[in-house]
Coordinates of C-alpha atoms and ligand atoms in Angstrom, one line a residue:
X1 CA -9.2 -3.9 -37.4
X2 CA -6.0 -1.4 -35.4
X3 CA -2.5 -3.5 -34.4
X4 CA -3.1 -4.5 -30.9
X5 CA -0.6 -2.6 -29.0
X6 CA 2.4 -5.0 -26.7
X7 CA 2.2 -4.2 -23.4
X8 CA 3.7 -2.3 -20.8
X9 CA 5.0 -0.2 -23.3
X10 CA 8.5 1.7 -23.6
X11 CA 9.7 5.0 -22.2
X12 CA 12.5 7.0 -23.9
X13 CA 12.2 9.9 -21.5
X14 CA 12.1 9.7 -17.5
X15 CA 9.8 12.1 -17.1
X16 CA 7.0 11.1 -19.7
X17 CA 5.3 8.5 -20.3
X18 CA 5.6 6.4 -22.6
X19 CA 5.1 8.1 -26.6
X20 CA 2.8 5.5 -27.4
X21 CA 0.2 7.2 -24.7
X22 CA -0.6 10.4 -26.5
X23 CA -1.2 8.6 -29.5
X24 CA -3.7 6.4 -28.1
X25 CA -5.1 8.8 -25.8
X26 CA -6.0 10.9 -29.4
X27 CA -6.2 8.6 -31.9
X28 CA -7.8 5.6 -30.2
X29 CA -8.5 6.1 -26.4
X30 CA -9.9 2.8 -25.4
X31 CA -8.1 0.8 -27.4
X32 CA -6.7 -3.7 -26.9
X33 CA -3.6 -4.0 -25.9
X34 CA -1.8 -8.2 -25.0
X35 CA -0.1 -8.2 -21.6
X36 CA 2.6 -9.9 -20.7
X37 CA 1.1 -13.4 -20.0
X38 CA -0.5 -13.1 -23.7
X39 CA -4.1 -12.0 -22.9
X40 CA -4.9 -9.4 -24.6
X41 CA -7.5 -6.3 -22.1
X42 CA -8.2 -2.2 -22.8
X43 CA -6.7 0.4 -21.6
X44 CA -8.5 2.8 -21.2
X45 CA -6.3 6.2 -21.6
X46 CA -9.1 10.1 -21.2
X47 CA -9.3 11.6 -18.0
X48 CA -12.2 10.9 -18.1
X49 CA -12.4 7.8 -19.0
X50 CA -9.9 6.4 -16.0
X51 CA -11.9 8.5 -13.7
X52 CA -15.0 6.3 -14.6
X53 CA -13.9 3.1 -14.9
X54 CA -12.1 4.0 -11.8
X55 CA -15.7 4.6 -9.9
X56 CA -18.2 2.4 -12.1
X57 CA -18.9 -0.8 -10.1
X58 CA -19.2 -3.0 -12.9
X59 CA -15.7 -2.4 -13.0
X60 CA -14.3 -5.0 -9.9
X61 CA -11.2 -5.8 -8.4
X62 CA -11.0 -8.7 -7.1
X63 CA -7.8 -9.4 -8.3
X64 CA -7.9 -13.3 -7.5
X65 CA -11.0 -13.4 -10.3
X66 CA -9.3 -15.8 -12.8
X67 CA -9.8 -13.2 -15.7
X68 CA -8.1 -9.7 -14.0
X69 CA -5.9 -8.7 -16.1
X70 CA -2.7 -9.2 -14.8
X71 CA 0.1 -6.9 -15.0
X72 CA 3.0 -8.9 -12.7
X73 CA 2.3 -13.0 -13.2
X74 CA 1.4 -15.1 -11.0
X75 CA 0.1 -12.6 -8.5
X76 CA -2.3 -13.9 -7.2
X77 CA -3.3 -14.5 -4.0
X78 CA -5.3 -17.1 -1.6
X79 CA -8.8 -15.9 -0.8
X80 CA -8.0 -15.7 3.1
X81 CA -5.7 -13.4 2.7
X82 CA -8.2 -11.4 0.3
X83 CA -7.4 -6.8 1.7
X84 CA -9.6 -4.1 0.8
X85 CA -7.2 -3.4 -2.4
X86 CA -8.9 -6.9 -4.0
X87 CA -12.3 -6.5 -2.5
X88 CA -15.4 -4.7 -4.3
X89 CA -18.5 -3.6 -2.7
X90 CA -20.3 -4.8 -0.2
X91 CA -17.5 -5.7 1.3
X92 CA -14.5 -3.6 0.6
X93 CA -16.5 -0.7 2.5
X94 CA -16.2 -2.6 5.6
X95 CA -12.6 -3.7 5.2
X96 CA -11.9 0.0 4.3
X97 CA -13.9 2.2 6.9
X98 CA -11.9 -0.2 10.2
X99 CA -8.6 1.7 9.3
X100 CA -10.1 4.7 7.6
X101 CA -10.4 6.8 11.2
X102 CA -5.6 5.6 11.6
X103 CA -5.6 8.2 8.2
X104 CA -7.7 11.0 8.8
X105 CA -6.4 14.4 8.3
X106 CA -6.0 15.6 11.8
X107 CA -4.3 12.1 12.4
X108 CA -2.0 13.0 10.2
X109 CA -1.1 16.3 11.5
X110 CA -0.7 14.8 15.3
X111 CA 2.2 12.8 13.5
X112 CA 3.8 16.1 11.8
X113 CA 6.5 16.6 13.9
X114 CA 7.8 13.1 14.7
X115 CA 7.8 12.7 10.6
X116 CA 9.8 16.8 11.1
X117 CA 12.0 15.1 13.4
X118 CA 12.6 11.9 11.3
X119 CA 12.9 14.2 8.5
X120 CA 16.0 15.9 10.5
X121 CA 17.7 13.0 11.8
X122 CA 18.2 11.9 8.5
X123 CA 19.4 14.9 6.3
X124 CA 21.6 15.4 9.3
X125 CA 22.9 11.6 8.1
X126 CA 23.5 13.0 4.8
X127 CA 25.0 15.9 5.7
X128 CA 27.5 14.0 7.6
X129 CA 27.8 10.9 5.3
X130 CA 29.9 10.8 2.1
X131 CA 30.1 13.1 -0.6
X132 CA 28.1 12.5 -2.8
X133 CA 25.6 10.7 -1.5
X134 CA 22.7 8.1 -2.1
X135 CA 19.6 10.1 -1.4
X136 CA 18.0 6.9 -1.5
X137 CA 19.3 5.6 1.0
X138 CA 20.1 8.2 3.5
X139 CA 16.6 10.1 2.9
X140 CA 14.2 8.6 0.4
X141 CA 13.4 4.6 1.9
X142 CA 14.3 5.8 5.7
X143 CA 11.8 8.4 6.2
X144 CA 8.9 6.7 5.0
X145 CA 9.2 3.4 6.1
X146 CA 9.9 4.9 9.8
X147 CA 6.8 6.3 9.9
X148 CA 4.9 3.5 8.8
X149 CA 6.8 1.1 11.0
X150 CA 6.3 3.8 13.9
X151 CA 2.6 3.7 13.0
X152 CA 2.0 -0.1 12.5
X153 CA 4.0 -0.7 15.2
X154 CA 6.5 -3.1 13.8
X155 CA 10.2 -2.6 14.7
X156 CA 12.3 -0.8 11.7
X157 CA 15.2 -2.7 12.4
X158 CA 13.7 -5.5 10.3
X159 CA 13.7 -3.0 7.3
X160 CA 16.4 -4.7 5.1
X161 CA 14.1 -7.8 5.2
X162 CA 10.7 -6.1 4.2
X163 CA 12.4 -3.8 1.8
X164 CA 14.0 -6.4 0.2
X165 CA 10.9 -8.2 -0.5
X166 CA 8.7 -5.9 -1.8
X167 CA 11.5 -5.0 -3.7
X168 CA 11.2 -8.5 -5.3
X169 CA 7.2 -8.2 -4.9
X170 CA 7.3 -4.9 -7.5
X171 CA 10.2 -6.3 -10.2
X172 CA 8.1 -6.9 -13.4
X173 CA 11.1 -9.8 -14.0
X174 CA 10.6 -11.5 -10.4
X175 CA 10.3 -15.2 -11.2
X176 CA 6.6 -16.0 -10.3
X177 CA 8.5 -18.9 -7.5
X178 CA 10.2 -16.2 -5.7
X179 CA 7.7 -13.7 -5.7
X180 CA 5.8 -16.0 -3.8
X181 CA 8.5 -17.0 -1.6
X182 CA 8.3 -13.2 -0.6
X183 CA 4.6 -12.7 0.0
X184 CA 4.7 -16.2 2.6
X185 CA 8.1 -14.2 4.0
X186 CA 6.7 -11.3 4.9
X187 CA 3.5 -12.6 5.8
X188 CA 4.9 -14.9 8.0
X189 CA 6.6 -12.4 9.4
X190 CA 3.4 -10.4 10.0
X191 CA 1.6 -12.9 11.4
X192 CA 4.2 -13.7 14.0
X193 CA 4.7 -9.9 14.9
X194 CA 0.6 -9.6 15.4
X195 CA 0.5 -13.0 17.3
X196 CA 3.1 -11.5 19.5
X197 CA 0.8 -8.2 20.4
X198 CA -2.2 -10.3 21.2
X199 CA -1.9 -10.8 25.2
X200 CA -1.7 -7.6 25.6
X201 CA -2.2 -4.7 22.5
X202 CA 0.2 -2.3 22.3
X203 CA -1.3 1.9 21.2
X204 CA -0.4 1.5 18.0
X205 CA -2.6 0.6 14.7
X206 CA -1.8 -3.3 15.0
X207 CA -2.2 -3.4 18.3
X208 CA -5.6 -0.8 18.1
X209 CA -7.3 -3.1 15.3
X210 CA -6.7 -6.4 17.6
X211 CA -8.6 -4.9 20.1
X212 CA -11.0 -2.9 18.0
X213 CA -11.4 -6.6 16.4
X214 CA -11.6 -8.3 19.0
X215 CA -14.9 -6.3 20.1
X216 CA -17.1 -6.4 17.2
X217 CA -15.8 -10.7 17.3
X218 CA -14.2 -10.4 13.6
X219 CA -10.7 -10.7 14.7
X220 CA -8.3 -13.2 12.4
X221 CA -4.7 -12.9 12.3
X222 CA -4.6 -14.3 9.4
X223 CA -6.6 -11.0 7.8
X224 CA -5.2 -8.6 9.8
X225 CA -2.1 -10.1 9.1
X226 CA -3.5 -9.7 5.5
X227 CA -3.8 -5.5 6.0
X228 CA -0.7 -5.1 7.5
X229 CA 1.2 -6.2 5.2
X230 CA -0.6 -3.4 2.8
X231 CA 0.2 -0.5 4.8
X232 CA 3.4 -1.7 5.5
X233 CA 4.3 -2.0 1.4
X234 CA 2.1 0.8 0.5
X235 CA 3.1 2.9 3.0
X236 CA 7.1 3.1 2.0
X237 CA 7.5 1.9 -1.9
X238 CA 5.5 4.8 -2.9
X239 CA 6.3 7.8 -0.8
X240 CA 10.0 7.0 -1.3
X241 CA 10.1 6.8 -4.9
X242 CA 7.6 10.1 -4.9
X243 CA 11.0 11.9 -2.7
X244 CA 13.2 11.3 -5.2
X245 CA 11.5 11.7 -8.4
X246 CA 10.4 14.6 -6.7
X247 CA 14.1 15.9 -6.6
X248 CA 14.8 15.5 -9.6
X249 CA 11.9 16.5 -10.9
X250 CA 12.1 20.3 -8.7
X251 CA 16.1 19.8 -8.8
X252 CA 15.4 20.0 -13.1
X253 CA 13.5 23.0 -12.8
X254 CA 14.8 25.3 -10.6
X255 CA 12.2 28.1 -11.9
X256 CA 9.9 25.9 -10.0
X257 CA 12.1 25.4 -7.0
X258 CA 13.0 28.7 -6.7
X259 CA 9.0 29.3 -5.8
X260 CA 8.8 27.0 -3.1
X261 CA 11.9 28.1 -1.9
X262 CA 11.2 31.2 -1.6
X263 CA 6.8 31.0 -0.4
X264 CA 6.7 27.2 1.6
X265 CA 3.3 28.1 1.5
X266 CA 3.1 27.0 -2.0
X267 CA 5.2 23.8 -1.3
X268 CA 1.8 21.3 -0.9
X269 CA 0.6 22.1 -4.2
X270 CA 4.1 21.2 -5.4
X271 CA 3.6 18.2 -4.7
X272 CA -0.3 17.9 -6.2
X273 CA 1.7 19.2 -9.5
X274 CA 4.8 16.2 -9.1
X275 CA 2.8 13.4 -7.9
X276 CA 0.3 14.4 -11.5
X277 CA 3.7 14.6 -13.7
X278 CA 5.4 11.5 -12.0
X279 CA 2.0 8.8 -11.6
X280 CA 4.5 6.3 -10.2
X281 CA 1.9 3.9 -10.2
X282 CA 0.2 3.4 -13.5
X283 CA -1.2 0.8 -14.7
X284 CA -1.6 -1.0 -11.6
X285 CA -5.2 0.6 -11.2
X286 CA -6.9 -2.4 -13.4
X287 CA -10.4 -4.0 -12.9
X288 CA -12.0 -6.5 -14.6
X289 CA -15.6 -5.7 -16.9
X290 CA -18.2 -7.5 -15.0
X291 CA -20.9 -5.8 -16.4
X292 CA -21.1 -5.5 -19.8
X293 CA -20.6 -1.1 -20.3
X294 CA -19.4 1.7 -22.7
X295 CA -16.7 3.9 -21.8
X296 CA -15.6 6.6 -24.1
X297 CA -18.1 5.3 -26.7
X298 CA -16.8 1.6 -27.0
X299 CA -18.3 -1.4 -25.7
X300 CA -16.7 -3.1 -22.9
X301 CA -17.8 -7.0 -22.2
X302 CA -18.4 -8.7 -18.6
X303 CA -15.4 -10.7 -18.5
X304 CA -13.1 -8.4 -20.7
X305 CA -10.1 -6.5 -18.6
X306 CA -9.4 -3.4 -18.3
X307 CA -6.3 -0.9 -17.4
X308 CA -6.8 2.5 -16.4
X309 CA -4.0 4.2 -17.1
X310 CA -3.6 6.6 -14.5
X311 CA 0.0 8.6 -16.8
X312 CA -2.3 8.9 -19.8
X313 CA -5.1 10.8 -18.3
X314 CA -2.2 13.0 -15.7
X315 CA -1.6 14.1 -18.8
X316 CA -3.8 14.3 -20.8
X317 CA -4.0 18.1 -22.4
X318 CA -8.2 17.9 -22.1
X319 CA -7.5 17.8 -18.3
X320 CA -4.5 19.3 -17.7
X321 CA -3.6 22.7 -20.5
X322 CA 0.2 22.2 -21.6
X323 CA 0.4 18.5 -19.0
X324 CA 4.5 17.8 -20.2
X325 CA 5.4 21.0 -18.3
X326 CA 5.8 21.4 -14.9
X327 CA 4.3 24.0 -13.5
X328 CA 3.2 23.6 -9.4
X329 CA 0.8 26.5 -10.1
X330 CA -1.7 25.5 -12.5
X331 CA -3.7 23.7 -10.0
X332 CA -3.1 19.9 -10.0
X333 CA -6.2 18.6 -7.1
X334 CA -7.7 16.8 -9.7
X335 CA -5.2 14.2 -10.9
X336 CA -5.7 10.6 -10.8
X337 CA -1.9 9.8 -9.1
X338 CA -3.5 8.1 -6.3
X339 CA -6.5 6.4 -8.2
X340 CA -10.0 7.3 -7.8
X341 CA -13.4 6.4 -6.6
X342 CA -14.2 3.7 -3.8
X343 CA -10.2 3.0 -4.0
X344 CA -8.5 6.1 -4.1
X345 CA -5.1 5.5 -1.9
X346 CA -6.1 5.1 2.0
X347 CA -2.2 6.8 3.2
X348 CA -2.9 9.9 0.7
X349 CA -2.6 12.0 3.7
X350 CA -0.2 10.8 5.1
X351 CA 1.8 10.6 1.4
X352 CA 1.1 14.7 0.9
X353 CA 2.4 15.4 4.6
X354 CA 5.9 13.2 4.1
X355 CA 6.0 14.4 0.9
X356 CA 5.5 18.3 1.9
X357 CA 8.0 17.7 4.9
X358 CA 10.4 16.1 3.0
X359 CA 11.0 18.4 -0.3
X360 CA 10.4 22.0 2.1
X361 CA 12.9 20.5 4.8
X362 CA 15.5 19.4 2.2
X363 CA 16.1 22.5 0.3
X364 CA 15.9 24.7 3.6
X365 CA 19.0 22.7 5.1
X366 CA 20.8 22.4 1.6
X367 CA 20.2 25.0 -0.5
X368 CA 23.1 24.3 -3.1
X369 CA 21.5 20.6 -3.4
X370 CA 22.9 19.5 -6.8
X371 CA 22.6 15.9 -8.9
X372 CA 25.9 14.3 -8.9
X373 CA 25.2 12.4 -12.1
X374 CA 23.8 13.4 -15.5
X375 CA 20.0 12.3 -15.4
X376 CA 20.3 10.5 -18.0
X377 CA 22.5 8.3 -16.8
X378 CA 20.3 7.4 -13.3
X379 CA 18.6 3.9 -12.8
X380 CA 15.0 4.8 -13.4
X381 CA 13.3 1.3 -12.1
X382 CA 12.1 1.1 -15.9
X383 CA 11.2 -2.2 -14.9
X384 CA 9.2 -2.2 -11.7
X385 CA 5.1 -1.6 -11.2
X386 CA 5.9 1.2 -9.4
X387 CA 8.0 3.7 -11.3
X388 CA 11.0 5.6 -9.0
X389 CA 15.3 5.5 -9.1
X390 CA 16.7 3.0 -7.4
X391 CA 19.2 4.9 -6.8
X392 CA 20.0 9.0 -6.9
X393 CA 23.8 10.4 -5.6
X394 CA 23.7 14.1 -4.9
X395 CA 26.1 16.5 -3.4
X396 CA 26.0 19.7 -2.2
Ligands
LIG1 C1 3.3 8.7 -3.2 C2 2.7 8.2 -2.4 C3 1.2 7.0 -3.1 C4 0.9 6.8 -4.4 C5 1.2 7.0 -5.7 C6 -0.1 5.8 -4.3 C7 -0.7 5.4 -5.2 C8 -2.1 4.4 -4.8 C9 -3.0 4.6 -5.8 C10 -3.1 5.3 -7.6 C11 -4.3 3.8 -5.4 C12 -5.3 2.6 -6.0 C13 -4.8 1.8 -5.9 C14 -6.4 1.0 -7.4 O1 -7.2 1.5 -7.8 O2 -6.7 -0.7 -7.7 C15 -4.2 3.4 -4.0 C16 -4.3 1.9 -2.9 C17 -3.9 2.1 -1.8 N1 -3.3 3.0 -0.9 FE1 -1.4 4.7 -1.6 N2 -0.6 5.5 -2.6 C18 0.9 6.1 -2.1 C19 0.9 6.2 -0.9 C20 0.5 5.3 0.3 C21 0.4 5.4 1.3 C22 2.0 6.4 2.1 C23 0.2 4.9 2.0 C24 0.0 3.5 3.9 C25 0.0 4.0 5.0 C26 -0.6 3.5 1.1 C27 -2.5 3.1 1.2 C28 -2.7 2.7 0.1 C29 -4.7 1.8 0.6 C30 -4.1 0.7 2.2 C31 -5.1 1.5 -0.9 C32 -6.0 0.7 -1.5 C33 -6.8 2.0 -0.9 C34 -8.5 1.3 -0.9 O3 -8.4 -0.3 -1.9 O4 -9.4 0.9 -0.7 N3 -0.6 4.5 0.4 N4 -2.6 4.2 -3.0

């Protein structure tokens, strides 16, 4: 019998998944691992198999279930705080549909001028600040935070508060008590904010939800607070990390960067490829098998946990030729960096647009941008559920 691997596995290169992923994918693409809390789960590593798991009703997203394969201990929440990301059919569809209209391509296009303005202001601040400057603090974190705050109707002045708590939530080593306290703090904050909007709902996402849900007779403050919480956290931390990593990825591959500076029409392709290349949300796409299913020739039984490894899938040579190379012209749109199936990222149109505007503007306005530290010295987030960078010193 093959040995059970420990999970998560360590990386040896900041630009690649753990080397064990390639071995697993070749030799035993559906295999057992031991999770930090001691439980075992399956990992699925091939592109095709990852898509199967994420798109099959026999695999549940119910993170509250006691058998759900938790990577971060103590992550369970009370039932009335459930959001779409932990729901299955038939509840999931209506919960997602309630906010889907806020994230359509058309809605996002309407935000483009404002996002451009925000990006320009942050680059002004970077240029006016000391050299070297920290790209994370000046650009990567503020851009998506400002955008999601304005969309939701959350005062950006509170960003220190929610960014600090989010950082605790995604760090694997945060003790369960502290994690719970962080969840409670943000939830209470969101609930108070929403309470303040109830008397006269403003024309922001939360205000519009109050009106709409009241009309439907389904308005509950706690439930809207949970959705607001999800959107606030998912809306800034992910894109922020992709801005930092994408910048490093392009600076380290100058011939690829030259393609987009010569032709900004290629930036969206670069965004897709960078999303694939870094796959910042890897094992967080976990599921619980609720009905026996065969995946990649392996029987998975009801009650067993499964980690659909997005990063292994996105480096699968069966789906992407020369997968370890950054090649913005490869046509990477079938990547699973935004997940796949019913839970595929709700904010993907927003994330794509933010990344496109940032990379276009950053390299146009600061063509001689460079890293102010060797890549090996950069503080990569090896200890977090979402990969990224804590700081990114740059100069020009
Ligand atoms: C580069 C940026 C982003 C990445 C890589 C990313 C990645 C993901 C992934 C992998 C999932 C699927 C989770 C699963 O299947 O269990 C997901 C779901 C989700 N994302 Fe994103 N995300 C990004 C940006 C955003 C933004 C900007 C927002 C909101 C403003 C957002 C909101 C959500 C929501 C609400 C879900 C749950 C959807 C559902 O359950 O139906 N994400 N994201």
